[in-house]
CSV table of C-alpha atoms in Angstrom, one decimal:
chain,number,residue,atom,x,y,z
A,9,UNK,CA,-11.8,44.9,20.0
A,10,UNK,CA,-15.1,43.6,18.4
A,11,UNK,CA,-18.0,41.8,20.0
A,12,UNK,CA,-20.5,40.0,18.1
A,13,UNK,CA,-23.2,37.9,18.8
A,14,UNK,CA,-24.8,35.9,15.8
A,15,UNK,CA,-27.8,34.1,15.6
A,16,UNK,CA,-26.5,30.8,13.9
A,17,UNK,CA,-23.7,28.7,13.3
A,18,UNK,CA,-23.2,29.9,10.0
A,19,UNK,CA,-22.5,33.3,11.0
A,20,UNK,CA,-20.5,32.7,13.7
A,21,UNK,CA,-18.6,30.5,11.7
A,22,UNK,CA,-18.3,33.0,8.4
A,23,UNK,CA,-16.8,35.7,11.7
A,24,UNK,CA,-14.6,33.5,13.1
A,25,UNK,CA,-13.2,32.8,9.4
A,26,UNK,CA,-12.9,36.5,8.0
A,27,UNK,CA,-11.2,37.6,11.1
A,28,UNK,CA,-7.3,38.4,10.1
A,29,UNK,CA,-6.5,39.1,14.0
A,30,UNK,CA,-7.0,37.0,16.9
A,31,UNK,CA,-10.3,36.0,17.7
A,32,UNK,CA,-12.0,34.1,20.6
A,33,UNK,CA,-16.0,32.5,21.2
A,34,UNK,CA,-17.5,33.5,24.3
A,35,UNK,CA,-19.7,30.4,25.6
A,36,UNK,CA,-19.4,30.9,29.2
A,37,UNK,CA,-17.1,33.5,29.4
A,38,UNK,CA,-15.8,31.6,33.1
A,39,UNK,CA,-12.5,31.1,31.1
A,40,UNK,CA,-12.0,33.7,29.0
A,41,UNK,CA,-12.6,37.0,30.7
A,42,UNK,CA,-9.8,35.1,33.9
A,43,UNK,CA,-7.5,34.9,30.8
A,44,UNK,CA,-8.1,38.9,29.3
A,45,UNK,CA,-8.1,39.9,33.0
A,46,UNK,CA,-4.9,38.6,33.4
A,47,UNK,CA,-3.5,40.1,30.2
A,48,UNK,CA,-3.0,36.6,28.8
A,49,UNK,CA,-4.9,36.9,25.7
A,50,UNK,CA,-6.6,40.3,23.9
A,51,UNK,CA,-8.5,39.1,21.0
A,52,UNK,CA,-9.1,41.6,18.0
A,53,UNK,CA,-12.5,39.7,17.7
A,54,UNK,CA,-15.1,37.8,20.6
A,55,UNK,CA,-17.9,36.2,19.3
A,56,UNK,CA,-20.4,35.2,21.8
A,57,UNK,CA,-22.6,32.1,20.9
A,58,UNK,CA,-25.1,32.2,23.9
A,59,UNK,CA,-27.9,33.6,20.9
A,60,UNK,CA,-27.1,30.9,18.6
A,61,UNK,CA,-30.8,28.4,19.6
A,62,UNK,CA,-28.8,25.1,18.3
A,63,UNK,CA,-26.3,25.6,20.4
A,64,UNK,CA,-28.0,26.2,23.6
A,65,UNK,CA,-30.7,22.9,23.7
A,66,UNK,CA,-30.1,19.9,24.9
A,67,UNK,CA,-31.8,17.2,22.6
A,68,UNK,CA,-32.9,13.7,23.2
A,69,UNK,CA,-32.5,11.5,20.0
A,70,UNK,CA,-32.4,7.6,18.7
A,71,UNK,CA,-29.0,7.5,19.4
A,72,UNK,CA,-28.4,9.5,22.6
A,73,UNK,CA,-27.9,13.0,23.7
A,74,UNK,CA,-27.4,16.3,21.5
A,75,UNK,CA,-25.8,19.1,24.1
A,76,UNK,CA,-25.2,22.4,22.8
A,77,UNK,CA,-22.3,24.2,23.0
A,78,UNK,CA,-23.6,26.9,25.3
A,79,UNK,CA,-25.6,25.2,27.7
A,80,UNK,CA,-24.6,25.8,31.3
A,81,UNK,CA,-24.2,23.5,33.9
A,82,UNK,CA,-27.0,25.0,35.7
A,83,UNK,CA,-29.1,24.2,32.9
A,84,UNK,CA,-27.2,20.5,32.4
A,85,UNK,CA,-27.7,19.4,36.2
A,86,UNK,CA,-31.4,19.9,35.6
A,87,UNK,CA,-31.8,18.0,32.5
A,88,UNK,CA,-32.9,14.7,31.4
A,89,UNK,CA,-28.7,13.9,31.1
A,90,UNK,CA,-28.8,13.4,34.6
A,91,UNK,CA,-30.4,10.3,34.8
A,92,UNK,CA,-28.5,8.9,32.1
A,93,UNK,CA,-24.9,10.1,32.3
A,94,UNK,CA,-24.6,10.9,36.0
A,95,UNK,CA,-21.2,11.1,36.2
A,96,UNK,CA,-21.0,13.1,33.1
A,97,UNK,CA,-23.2,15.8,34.8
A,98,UNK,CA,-21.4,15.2,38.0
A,99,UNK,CA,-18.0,16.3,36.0
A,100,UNK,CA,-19.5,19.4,34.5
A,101,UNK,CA,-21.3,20.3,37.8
A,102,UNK,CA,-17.8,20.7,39.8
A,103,UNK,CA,-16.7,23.4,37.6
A,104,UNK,CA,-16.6,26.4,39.7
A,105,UNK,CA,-19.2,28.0,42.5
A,106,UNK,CA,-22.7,27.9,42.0
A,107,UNK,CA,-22.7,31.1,40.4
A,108,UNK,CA,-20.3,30.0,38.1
A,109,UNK,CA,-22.5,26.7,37.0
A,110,UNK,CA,-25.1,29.6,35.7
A,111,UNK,CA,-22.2,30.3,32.6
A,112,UNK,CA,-19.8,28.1,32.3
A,113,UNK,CA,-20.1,25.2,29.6
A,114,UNK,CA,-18.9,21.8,29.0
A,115,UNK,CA,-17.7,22.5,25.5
A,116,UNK,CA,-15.9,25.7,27.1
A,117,UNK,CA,-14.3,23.7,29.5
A,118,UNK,CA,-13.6,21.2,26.8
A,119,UNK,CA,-12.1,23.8,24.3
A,120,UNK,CA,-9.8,25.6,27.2
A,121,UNK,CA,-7.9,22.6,26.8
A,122,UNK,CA,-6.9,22.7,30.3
A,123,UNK,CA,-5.5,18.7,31.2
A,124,UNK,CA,-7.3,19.5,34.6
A,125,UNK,CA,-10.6,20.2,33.3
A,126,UNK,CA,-13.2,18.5,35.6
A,127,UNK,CA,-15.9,17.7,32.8
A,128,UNK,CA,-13.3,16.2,30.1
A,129,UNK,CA,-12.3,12.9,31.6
A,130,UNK,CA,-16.2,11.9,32.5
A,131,UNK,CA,-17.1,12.7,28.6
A,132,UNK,CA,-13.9,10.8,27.0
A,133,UNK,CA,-14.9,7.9,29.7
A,134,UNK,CA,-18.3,7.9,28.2
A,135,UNK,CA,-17.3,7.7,24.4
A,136,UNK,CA,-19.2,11.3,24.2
A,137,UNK,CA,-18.0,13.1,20.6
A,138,UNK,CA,-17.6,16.7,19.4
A,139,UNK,CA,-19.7,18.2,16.6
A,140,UNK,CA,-17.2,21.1,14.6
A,141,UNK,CA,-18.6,23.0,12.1
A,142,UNK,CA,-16.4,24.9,10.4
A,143,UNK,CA,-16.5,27.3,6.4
A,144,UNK,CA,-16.4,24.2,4.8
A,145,UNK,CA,-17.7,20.8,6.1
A,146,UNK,CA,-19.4,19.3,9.6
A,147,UNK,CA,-17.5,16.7,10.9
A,148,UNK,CA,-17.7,14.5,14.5
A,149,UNK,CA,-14.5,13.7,16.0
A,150,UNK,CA,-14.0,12.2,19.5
A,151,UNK,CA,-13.6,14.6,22.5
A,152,UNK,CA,-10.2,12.8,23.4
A,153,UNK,CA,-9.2,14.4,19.9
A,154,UNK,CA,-10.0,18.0,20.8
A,155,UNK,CA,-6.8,18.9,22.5
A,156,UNK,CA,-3.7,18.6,21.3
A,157,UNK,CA,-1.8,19.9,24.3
A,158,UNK,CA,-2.1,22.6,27.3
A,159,UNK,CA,-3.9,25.4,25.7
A,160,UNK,CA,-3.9,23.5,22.3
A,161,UNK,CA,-6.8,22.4,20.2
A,162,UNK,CA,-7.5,20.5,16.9
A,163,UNK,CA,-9.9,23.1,15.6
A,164,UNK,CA,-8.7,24.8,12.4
A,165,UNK,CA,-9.8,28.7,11.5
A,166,UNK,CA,-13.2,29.0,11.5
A,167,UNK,CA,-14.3,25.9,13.1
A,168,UNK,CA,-16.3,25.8,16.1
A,169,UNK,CA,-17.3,23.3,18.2
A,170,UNK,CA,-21.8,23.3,17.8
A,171,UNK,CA,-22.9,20.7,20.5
A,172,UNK,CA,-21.6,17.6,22.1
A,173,UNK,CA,-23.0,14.3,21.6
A,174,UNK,CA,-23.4,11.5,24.2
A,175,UNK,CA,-24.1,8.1,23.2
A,176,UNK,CA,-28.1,6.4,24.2
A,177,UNK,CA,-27.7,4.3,27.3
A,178,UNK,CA,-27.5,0.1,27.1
A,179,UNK,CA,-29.1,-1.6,29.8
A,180,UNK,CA,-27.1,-2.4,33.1
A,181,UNK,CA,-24.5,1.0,32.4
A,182,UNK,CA,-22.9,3.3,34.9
A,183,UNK,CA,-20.5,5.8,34.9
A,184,UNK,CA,-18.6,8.0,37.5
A,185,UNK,CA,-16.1,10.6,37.8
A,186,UNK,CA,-13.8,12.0,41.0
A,187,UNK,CA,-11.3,14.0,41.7
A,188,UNK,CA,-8.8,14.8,44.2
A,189,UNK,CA,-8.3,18.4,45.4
A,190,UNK,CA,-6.4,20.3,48.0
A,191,UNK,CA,-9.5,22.1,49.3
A,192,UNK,CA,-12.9,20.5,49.7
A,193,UNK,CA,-14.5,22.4,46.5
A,194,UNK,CA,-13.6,25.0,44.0
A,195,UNK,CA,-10.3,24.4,43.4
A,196,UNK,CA,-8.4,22.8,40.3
A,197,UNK,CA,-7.9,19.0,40.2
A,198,UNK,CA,-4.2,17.4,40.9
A,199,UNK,CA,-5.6,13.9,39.1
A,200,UNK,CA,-9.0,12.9,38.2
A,201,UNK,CA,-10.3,9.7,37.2
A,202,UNK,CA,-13.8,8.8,34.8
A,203,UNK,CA,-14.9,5.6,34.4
A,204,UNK,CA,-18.2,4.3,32.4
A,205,UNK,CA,-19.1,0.4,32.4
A,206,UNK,CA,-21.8,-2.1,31.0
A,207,UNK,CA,-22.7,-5.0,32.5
A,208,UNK,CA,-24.4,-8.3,31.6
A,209,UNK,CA,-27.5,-9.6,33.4
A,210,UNK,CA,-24.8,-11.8,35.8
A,211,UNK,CA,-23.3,-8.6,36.9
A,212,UNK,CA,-20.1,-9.4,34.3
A,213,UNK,CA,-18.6,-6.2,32.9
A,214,UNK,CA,-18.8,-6.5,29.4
A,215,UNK,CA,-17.2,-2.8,28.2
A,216,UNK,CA,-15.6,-0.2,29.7
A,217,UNK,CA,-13.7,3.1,29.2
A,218,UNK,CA,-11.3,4.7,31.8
A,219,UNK,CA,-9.8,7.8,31.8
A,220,UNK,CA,-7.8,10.5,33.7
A,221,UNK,CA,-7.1,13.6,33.9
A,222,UNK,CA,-4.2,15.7,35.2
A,223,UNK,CA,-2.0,13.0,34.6
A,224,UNK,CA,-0.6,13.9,31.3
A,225,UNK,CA,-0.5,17.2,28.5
A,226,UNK,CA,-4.0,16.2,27.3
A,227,UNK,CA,-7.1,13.9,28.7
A,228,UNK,CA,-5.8,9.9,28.4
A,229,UNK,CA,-8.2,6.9,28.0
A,230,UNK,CA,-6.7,4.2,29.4
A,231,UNK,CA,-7.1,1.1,27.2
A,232,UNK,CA,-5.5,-1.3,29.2
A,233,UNK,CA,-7.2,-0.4,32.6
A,234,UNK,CA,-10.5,-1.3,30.5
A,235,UNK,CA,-9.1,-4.5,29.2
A,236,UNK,CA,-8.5,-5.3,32.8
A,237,UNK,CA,-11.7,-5.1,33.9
A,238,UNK,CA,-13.6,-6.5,31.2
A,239,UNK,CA,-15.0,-10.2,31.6
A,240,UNK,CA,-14.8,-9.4,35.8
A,241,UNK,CA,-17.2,-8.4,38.2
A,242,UNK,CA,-14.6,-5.9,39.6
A,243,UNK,CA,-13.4,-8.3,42.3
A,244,UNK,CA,-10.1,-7.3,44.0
A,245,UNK,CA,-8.1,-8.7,41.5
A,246,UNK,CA,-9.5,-7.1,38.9
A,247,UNK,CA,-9.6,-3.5,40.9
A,248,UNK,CA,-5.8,-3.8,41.5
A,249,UNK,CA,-4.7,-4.2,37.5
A,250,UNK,CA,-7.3,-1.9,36.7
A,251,UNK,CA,-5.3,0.7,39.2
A,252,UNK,CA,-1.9,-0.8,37.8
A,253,UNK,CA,-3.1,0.1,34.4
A,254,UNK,CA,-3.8,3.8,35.5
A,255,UNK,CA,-0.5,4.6,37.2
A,256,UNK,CA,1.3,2.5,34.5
A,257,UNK,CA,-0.1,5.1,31.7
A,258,UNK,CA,0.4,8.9,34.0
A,259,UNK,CA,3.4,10.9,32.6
A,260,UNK,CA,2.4,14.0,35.0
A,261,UNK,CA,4.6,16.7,36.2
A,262,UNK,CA,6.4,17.9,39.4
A,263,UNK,CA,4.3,21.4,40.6
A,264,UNK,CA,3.1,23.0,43.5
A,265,UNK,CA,0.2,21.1,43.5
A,266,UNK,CA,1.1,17.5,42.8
A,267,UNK,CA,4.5,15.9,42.9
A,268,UNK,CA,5.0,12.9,40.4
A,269,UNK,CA,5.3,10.1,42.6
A,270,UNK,CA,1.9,11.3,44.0
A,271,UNK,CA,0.0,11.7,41.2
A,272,UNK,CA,1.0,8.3,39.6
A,273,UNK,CA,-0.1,6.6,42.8
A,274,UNK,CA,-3.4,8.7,43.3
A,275,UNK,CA,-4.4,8.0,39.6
A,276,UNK,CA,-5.2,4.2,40.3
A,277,UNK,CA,-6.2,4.7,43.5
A,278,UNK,CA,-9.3,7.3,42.3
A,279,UNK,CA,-9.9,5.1,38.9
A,280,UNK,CA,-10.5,2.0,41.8
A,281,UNK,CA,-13.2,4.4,44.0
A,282,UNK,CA,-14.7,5.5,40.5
A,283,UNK,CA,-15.0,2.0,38.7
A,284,UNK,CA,-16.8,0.8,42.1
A,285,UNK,CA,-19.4,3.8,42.3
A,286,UNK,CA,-20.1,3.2,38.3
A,287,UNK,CA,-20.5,-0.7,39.1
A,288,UNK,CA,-23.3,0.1,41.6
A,289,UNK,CA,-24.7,2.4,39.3
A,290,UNK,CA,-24.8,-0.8,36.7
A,291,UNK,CA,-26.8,-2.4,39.2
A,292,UNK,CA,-23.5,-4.7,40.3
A,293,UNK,CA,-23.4,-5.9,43.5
């Protein structure tokens, strides 16, 4: 086994595409070393990307937020994302203990592909996208695109995932995320639920993404559940289609965790709490 750890994209990239055996990035590690602990996975090559400066800033621009691939959630909870994306940072904070929240990453929670991972829903609800760099061209796709399945990602040979990019903040906007787990913290979520509105100056919702997690192989958002709450000022009506919508789009699985029945039902029922909390946050009343 080889460890490297390069100083830019580039060069993590050019590793990553040489490599004839298995290889795998190191962000966090909070995944990763679980998975060679447990003799799932024993890549020939690791390539840790906590040296690499783009990828662990967090950049305000014209057009929103630039996080890097290898910023913690430590370092996200204390950031200037907080104010804007609360539920976004809210996602990303649940991931693990506290000493946890000092490695782990969104992008490596993103990447692990996991259709229980706490900080995907909150970025797909808020229309966040993935920078991939890879040996031959940059491109931006949307984090709902990432994963293809459990485990499973988009990302051909030598591409790499460089930052994530959150969109700048319209007036009137909030977003939320929650979850529903066995245990009271630190455990893995049986559904989850993000939601991110905009309202007019009446209090009238005039966008909207949902989506859940746990539900399904990969991260859904939930177009019709938007749809239903767009042109409302989530009154009950409007909550109960909105819920509909949710359960209406789960295909989730029997387990030890969650039965089918009750993740179907739990889905609209966390996606109602969530749309509510983002609404006050949009300064509805």
């Amino acid at each position: 086994m080889r460890y490297e750890a390069p100083s830019s994209t580039k060069a993590a990239v050019s590793l990553l595409a040489k490599e004839r055996g298995k290889s795998a990035i190191l962000a966090g590690g909070t995944d990763l070393l679980v998975r060679m602990k447990g003799g799932f996975i024993e890549p020939d090559l690791i390539v840790d990307i906590k040296r690499i400066p783009a990828m662990s800033q967090i950049k305000q621009t014209s057009s929103g937020f630039q996080v890097g691939a290898a910023v913690s959630g430590n370092e996200l909870g204390k950031s200037i994302v907080k104010k804007a994306w609360p539920g976004v940072v809210e996602a990303a904070n649940l991931i693990g203990s506290k000493q946890v929240q000092g490695r782990c990453t969104m992008v490596g929670n993103m990447c692990n592909a996991s259709p229980a991972a706490d900080s995907v829903p909150a970025l797909v609800a808020a229309g966040a996208q993935a920078v991939i760099v890879g040996p031959k061209k940059k491109r931006t796709i949307p984090v709902e695109k990432v994963a293809t399945a459990p485990g499973r990602t988009s990302l051909a040979k030598g591409e790499i995932v460089e930052s994530l990019l959150l969109p700048k903040r319209p007036a009137r906007a909030g977003d939320a995320y929650l979850r529903f787990i066995p245990r009271s913290e630190m455990d893995i979520a049986v559904v989850s639920a993000g939601v991110n509105l905009v309202l007019d100056a009446k209090g009238v919702i005039t966008d909207a993404r949902v989506a859940l997690g746990a539900v399904a192989p990969t991260v859904l958002l939930v177009a019709p559940a938007a749809k239903a709450i767009i042109g409302t000022k989530l009154d009950d009506e409007a909550l109960e289609k909105l819920s509909a919508a949710c359960s209406a789009a789960c295909k989730p699985i029997d387990d030890k965790r969650g039965t089918i029945e009750f993740r179907t039902r739990v889905a609209g029922v966390l996606a109602k709490r969530a749309a509510k909390i983002a609404y006050r946050r949009a300064g509805g009343k």
